[in-house]
PDB file of C-alpha atoms in Angstrom:
ATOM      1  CA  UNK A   1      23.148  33.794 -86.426  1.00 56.00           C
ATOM      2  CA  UNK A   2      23.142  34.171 -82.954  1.00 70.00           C
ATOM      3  CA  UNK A   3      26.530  35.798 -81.052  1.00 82.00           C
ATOM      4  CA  UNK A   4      27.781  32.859 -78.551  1.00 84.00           C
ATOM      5  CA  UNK A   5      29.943  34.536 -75.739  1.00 94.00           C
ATOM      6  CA  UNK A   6      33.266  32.966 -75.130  1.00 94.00           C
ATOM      7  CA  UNK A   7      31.765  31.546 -71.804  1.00 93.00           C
ATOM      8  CA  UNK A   8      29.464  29.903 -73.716  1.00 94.00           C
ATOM      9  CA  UNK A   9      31.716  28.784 -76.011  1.00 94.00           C
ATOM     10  CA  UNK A  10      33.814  26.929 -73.783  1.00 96.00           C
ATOM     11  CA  UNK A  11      30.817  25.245 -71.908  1.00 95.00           C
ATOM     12  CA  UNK A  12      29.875  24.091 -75.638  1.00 95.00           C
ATOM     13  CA  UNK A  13      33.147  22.515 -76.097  1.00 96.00           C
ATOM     14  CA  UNK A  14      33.869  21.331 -72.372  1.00 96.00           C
ATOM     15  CA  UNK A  15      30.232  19.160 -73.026  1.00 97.00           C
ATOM     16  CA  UNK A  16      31.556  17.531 -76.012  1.00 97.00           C
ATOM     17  CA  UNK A  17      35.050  17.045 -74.766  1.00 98.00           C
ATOM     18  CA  UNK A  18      33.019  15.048 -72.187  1.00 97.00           C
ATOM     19  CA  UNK A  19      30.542  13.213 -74.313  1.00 98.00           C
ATOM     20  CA  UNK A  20      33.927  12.335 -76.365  1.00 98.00           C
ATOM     21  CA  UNK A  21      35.468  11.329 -73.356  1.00 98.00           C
ATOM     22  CA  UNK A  22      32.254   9.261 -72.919  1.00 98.00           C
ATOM     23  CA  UNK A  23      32.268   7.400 -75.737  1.00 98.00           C
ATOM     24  CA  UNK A  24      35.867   6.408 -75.633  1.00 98.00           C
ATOM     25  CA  UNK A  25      35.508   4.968 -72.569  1.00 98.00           C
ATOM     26  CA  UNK A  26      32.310   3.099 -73.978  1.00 98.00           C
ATOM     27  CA  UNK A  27      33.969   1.920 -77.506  1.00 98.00           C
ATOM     28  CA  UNK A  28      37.719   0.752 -74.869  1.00 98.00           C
ATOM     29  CA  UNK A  29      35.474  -1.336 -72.939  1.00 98.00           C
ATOM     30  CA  UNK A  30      32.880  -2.634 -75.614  1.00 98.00           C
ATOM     31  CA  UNK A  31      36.854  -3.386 -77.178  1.00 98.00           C
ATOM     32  CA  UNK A  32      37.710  -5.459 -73.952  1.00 98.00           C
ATOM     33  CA  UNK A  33      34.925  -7.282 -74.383  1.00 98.00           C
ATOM     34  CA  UNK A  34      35.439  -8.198 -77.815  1.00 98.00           C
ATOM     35  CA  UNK A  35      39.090  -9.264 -76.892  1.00 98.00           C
ATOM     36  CA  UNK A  36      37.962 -11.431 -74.378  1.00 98.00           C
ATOM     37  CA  UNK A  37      35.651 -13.450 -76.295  1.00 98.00           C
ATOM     38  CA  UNK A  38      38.032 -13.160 -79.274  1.00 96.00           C
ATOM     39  CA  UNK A  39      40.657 -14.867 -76.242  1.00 97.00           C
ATOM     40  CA  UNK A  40      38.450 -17.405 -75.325  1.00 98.00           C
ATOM     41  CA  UNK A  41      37.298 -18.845 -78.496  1.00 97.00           C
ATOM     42  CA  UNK A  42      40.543 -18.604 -79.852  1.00 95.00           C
ATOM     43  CA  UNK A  43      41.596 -20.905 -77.095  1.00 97.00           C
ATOM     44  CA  UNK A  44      38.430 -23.043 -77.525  1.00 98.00           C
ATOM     45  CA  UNK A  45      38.927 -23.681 -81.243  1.00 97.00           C
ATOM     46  CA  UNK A  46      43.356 -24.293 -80.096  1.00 98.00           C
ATOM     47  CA  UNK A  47      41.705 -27.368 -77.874  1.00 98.00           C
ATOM     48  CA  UNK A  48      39.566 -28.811 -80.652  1.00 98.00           C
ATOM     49  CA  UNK A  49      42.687 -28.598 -83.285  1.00 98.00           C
ATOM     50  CA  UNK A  50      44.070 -30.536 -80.767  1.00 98.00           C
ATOM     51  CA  UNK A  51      41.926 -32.944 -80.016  1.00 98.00           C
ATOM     52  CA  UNK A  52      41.891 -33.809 -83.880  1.00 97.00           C
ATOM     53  CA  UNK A  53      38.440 -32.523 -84.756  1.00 97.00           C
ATOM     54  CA  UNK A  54      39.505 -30.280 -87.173  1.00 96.00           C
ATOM     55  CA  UNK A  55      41.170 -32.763 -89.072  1.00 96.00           C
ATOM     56  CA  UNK A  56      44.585 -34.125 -89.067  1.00 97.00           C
ATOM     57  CA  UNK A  57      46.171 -31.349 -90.507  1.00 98.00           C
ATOM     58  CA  UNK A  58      44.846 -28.516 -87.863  1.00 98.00           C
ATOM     59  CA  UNK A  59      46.415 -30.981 -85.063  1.00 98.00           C
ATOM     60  CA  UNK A  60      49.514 -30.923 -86.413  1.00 98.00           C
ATOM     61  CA  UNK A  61      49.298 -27.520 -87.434  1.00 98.00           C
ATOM     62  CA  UNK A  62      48.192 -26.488 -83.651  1.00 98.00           C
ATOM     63  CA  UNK A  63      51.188 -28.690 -82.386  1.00 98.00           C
ATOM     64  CA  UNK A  64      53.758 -26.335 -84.568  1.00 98.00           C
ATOM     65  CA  UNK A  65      52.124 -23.657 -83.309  1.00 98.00           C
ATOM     66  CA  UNK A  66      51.696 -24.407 -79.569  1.00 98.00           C
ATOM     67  CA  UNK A  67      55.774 -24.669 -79.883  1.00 98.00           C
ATOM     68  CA  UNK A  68      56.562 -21.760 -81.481  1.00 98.00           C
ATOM     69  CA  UNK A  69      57.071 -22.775 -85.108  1.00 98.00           C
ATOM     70  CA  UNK A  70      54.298 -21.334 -87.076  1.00 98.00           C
ATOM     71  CA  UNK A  71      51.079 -18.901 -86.083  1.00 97.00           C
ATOM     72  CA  UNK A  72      47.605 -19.203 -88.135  1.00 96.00           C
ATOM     73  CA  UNK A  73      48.665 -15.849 -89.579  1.00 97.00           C
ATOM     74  CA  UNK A  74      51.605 -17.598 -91.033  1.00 98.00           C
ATOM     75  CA  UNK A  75      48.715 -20.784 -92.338  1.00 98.00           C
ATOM     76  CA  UNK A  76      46.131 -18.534 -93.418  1.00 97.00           C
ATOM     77  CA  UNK A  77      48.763 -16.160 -95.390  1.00 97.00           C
ATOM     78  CA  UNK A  78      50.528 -18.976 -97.113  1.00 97.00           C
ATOM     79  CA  UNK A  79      53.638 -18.062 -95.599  1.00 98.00           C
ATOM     80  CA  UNK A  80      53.641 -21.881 -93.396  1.00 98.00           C
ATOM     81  CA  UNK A  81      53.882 -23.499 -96.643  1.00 98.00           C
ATOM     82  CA  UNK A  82      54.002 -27.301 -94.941  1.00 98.00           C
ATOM     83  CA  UNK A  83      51.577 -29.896 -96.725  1.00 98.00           C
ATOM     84  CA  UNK A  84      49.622 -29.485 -93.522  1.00 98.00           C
ATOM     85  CA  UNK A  85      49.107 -25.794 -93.784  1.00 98.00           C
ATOM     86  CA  UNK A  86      48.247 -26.348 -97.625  1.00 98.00           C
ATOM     87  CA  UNK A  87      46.245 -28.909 -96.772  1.00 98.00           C
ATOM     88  CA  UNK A  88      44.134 -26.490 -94.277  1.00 98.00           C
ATOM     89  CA  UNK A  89      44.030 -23.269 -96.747  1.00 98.00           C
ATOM     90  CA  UNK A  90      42.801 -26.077 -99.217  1.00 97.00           C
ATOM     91  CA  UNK A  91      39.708 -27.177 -96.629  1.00 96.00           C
ATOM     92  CA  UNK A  92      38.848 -23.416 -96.038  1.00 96.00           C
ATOM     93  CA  UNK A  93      38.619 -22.580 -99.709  1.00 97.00           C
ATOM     94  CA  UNK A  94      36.274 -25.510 -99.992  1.00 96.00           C
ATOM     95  CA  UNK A  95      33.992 -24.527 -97.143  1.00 95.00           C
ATOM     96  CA  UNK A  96      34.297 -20.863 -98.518  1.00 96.00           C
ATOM     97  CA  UNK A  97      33.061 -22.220-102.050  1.00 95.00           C
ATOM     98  CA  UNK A  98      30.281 -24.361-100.451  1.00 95.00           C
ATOM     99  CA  UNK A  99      29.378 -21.681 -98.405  1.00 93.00           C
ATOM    100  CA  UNK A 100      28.978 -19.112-101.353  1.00 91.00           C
ATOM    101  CA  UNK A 101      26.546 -21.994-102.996  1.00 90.00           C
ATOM    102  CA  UNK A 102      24.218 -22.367-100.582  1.00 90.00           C
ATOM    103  CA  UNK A 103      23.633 -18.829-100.317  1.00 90.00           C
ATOM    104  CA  UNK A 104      23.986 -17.747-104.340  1.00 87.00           C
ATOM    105  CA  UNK A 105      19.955 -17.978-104.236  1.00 83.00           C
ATOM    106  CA  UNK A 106      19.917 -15.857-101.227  1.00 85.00           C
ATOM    107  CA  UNK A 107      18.709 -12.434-102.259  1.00 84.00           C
ATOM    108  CA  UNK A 108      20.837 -10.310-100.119  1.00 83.00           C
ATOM    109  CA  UNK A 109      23.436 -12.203-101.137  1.00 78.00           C
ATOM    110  CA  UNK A 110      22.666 -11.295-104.682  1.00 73.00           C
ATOM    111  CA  UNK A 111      23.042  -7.899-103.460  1.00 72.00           C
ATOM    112  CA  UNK A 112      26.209  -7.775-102.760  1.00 71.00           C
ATOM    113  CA  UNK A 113      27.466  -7.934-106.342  1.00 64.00           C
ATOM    114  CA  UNK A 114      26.022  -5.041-107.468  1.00 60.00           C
TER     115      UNK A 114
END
């Protein structure tokens, strides 16, 4: 083992306090970035509930929560317990359930039980 003077030492450290630093500042804005997309399709999918193509129920779902009354937190969780908001939680369990057949074959998929 090699002695390290405390000058050393500290340059050691300040570098990786700075690469640290570094790659804060890279994960923050990759994090912004994510946000903003997150944002935007968020808003695209609030327009399309809206515009009845996700079905009846979204729209009316959309319109509760556009005033206030419910979030998709509170439809996803079961907490909005309104036929609409069963009626969504019923469609998503379907798609999940069609989804998982089409890929049961899928190797990787297979995988994932082990």
């Amino acid at each position: 083992m090699t002695d390290v003077t405390f000058e050393e030492f500290m340059k050691n450290g300040n570098a990786l306090l700075k690469d640290i630093a570094e790659k804060k500042k890279e994960i923050d804005e990759k994090g912004a970035q994510v946000e903003a997309m997150r944002v935007k399709q968020s808003e695209r999918l609030a327009v399309q509930r809206r515009n009845g193509e996700c079905g009846r129920a979204w729209q009316v779902l959309q319109q509760r929560i556009d005033l206030g009354e419910t979030t998709e937190r509170d439809v996803y969780s079961g907490v909005d317990d309104s036929p609409e908001a069963q009626q969504a939680r019923k469609d998503i369990q379907a798609h999940i359930d069609e989804l998982k057949h089409r890929l049961q074959d899928e190797p990787w998929y297979k995988d994932l039980d082990e």
